[in-house]
Amino acid sequence: MMKFPQNFLWGAATSSYQVEGNNSNADWWQWEKETGKVNSGAACRHYELFEQDFDLARSLNHNAHRLSIEWSRIEPEEGKFSQKELQHYLDVILALRARNIEPIVTLHHFTNPVWLSECRGWLNPEVRTYFARYCNFVCRGLAEHVRYWITINEPTIYYSHSYIFGFWPPQVKSLFKAKLVEDNLVGGHIQAYRLIHKIYKEKNLPEPSVSIAQNVMAFVPCTQSLKNRLTAALRHKWYNLGFLERIHKNLDFIGINYYSRQLVDLKGYGISNFAGDVCQDNHLPVKKNSLGWDIYPQGLEELLLKLKKFNLEIMITENGICTADDHLRWEYLSAHLKNIYLAMEKGVKVSGYLYWSLMDNFEWDKGFVPRFGLIDIDYSTYKRTIRESAKKFAQVCKTGVLEV
Ligand code: IFM
């Protein structure tokens, strides 16, 4: 039996664009229309149904919930801020509070207002000022009711998918531009971090807890050759630690999103080999999620131990599986909780666990096919159905006890 601390945060995460629906002022919306690849449409209709969704989260004994604010709703035109949309997010947060659920609020989760993307988005050096101005408006409106802030979700994924691999809007493939975007994300975070602290001081509120949600991955050499071990270590350093090392003095805790491992097998000596070669031969086989990502719970314990050096509390801001097999979902979830517990026994301070995601939702360029939710969504009726795995997780949330 594993018993987690009394004050542990238990819950799930979502992001505005993936669940709300009809975010028609966002760059992703425009990209969907231009490419015809996917269509987020009404998503889960969470914008209208949030109270019903939070009733479900409460019935599952969640005491925390991570959500994001949609910048393109708050500032649909440059410099024009919407009081109405701010009020909406205040209602959302108060609805959580009314259910004794701690809100963990993300300010940037991949999407941007169209006006920003039309003036070079995160490549524009002015973006730091724009982002700070938006954070200022949101934070001043919500500070009294929020303790935890995530400034930016998965900065490394954002700049690599949008500016190196060209998968996501604006579909750029340039290492040089990616580096500029990374620098602006670093600057954007640091400015927002300082600003949020300043606002709380001015308002005489208790210190907030501010972080990013950093995507981390277990890089495992597929053979013990020196080149594979070195490449795995390099990727860990660049992908997992690089961004954190640039901002760690401006973090109150570390938020991490962990899903999977990558089996590293270097096949050549170019930049793309170092950055991307993976083993295709299914050495060291493990089970996979429905997108083909390896399931590797022990990687979470290993990573938590590696992050101990920052001497900051860690919150698991995302961890989850897309699968049609709900037994596998529980196997995944409980195995990851076990590995968190093992790391905590070795002295890592973990403050909470947020499963990705509360409900099935719009999985970016993959559309609605992957099913990550604790709650199933029927997209033709928007009916919500709680999955069995969610009920098992609810027991852990209630008692803090994981039976293994
Ligand atoms: O859906 C995404 C989320 O937006 C960011 N983290 C990973 C999830 C699953 O791919």
PDB file of C-alpha atoms in Angstrom, residues 5 49 57 107 153 159 162 190 223 242 258 280 288 359 361 391:
ATOM      1  CA  PRO A   5       0.494  13.066   1.743  1.00  0.00           C
ATOM      2  CA  LEU A  49     -20.935  23.030 -20.013  1.00  0.00           C
ATOM      3  CA  ALA A  57     -14.709  16.220 -11.425  1.00  0.00           C
ATOM      4  CA  LEU A 107      -1.850  31.467 -19.612  1.00  0.00           C
ATOM      5  CA  ASN A 153       2.625  25.067 -21.573  1.00  0.00           C
ATOM      6  CA  TYR A 159       8.771  25.807 -30.714  1.00  0.00           C
ATOM      7  CA  SER A 162       5.694  24.939 -34.917  1.00  0.00           C
ATOM      8  CA  ILE A 190      10.400  35.637 -16.934  1.00  0.00           C
ATOM      9  CA  THR A 223      21.918  -0.508 -27.033  1.00  0.00           C
ATOM     10  CA  GLY A 242      17.448  23.141 -21.643  1.00  0.00           C
ATOM     11  CA  TYR A 258       5.324  13.166 -18.823  1.00  0.00           C
ATOM     12  CA  GLN A 280      12.708   1.101 -35.418  1.00  0.00           C
ATOM     13  CA  LYS A 288       1.934   1.493 -26.540  1.00  0.00           C
ATOM     14  CA  MET A 359     -12.374  14.391 -20.815  1.00  0.00           C
ATOM     15  CA  ASN A 361     -10.844  16.338 -26.458  1.00  0.00           C
ATOM     16  CA  LYS A 391     -13.698   5.601 -10.766  1.00  0.00           C
TER      17      LYS A 391
END
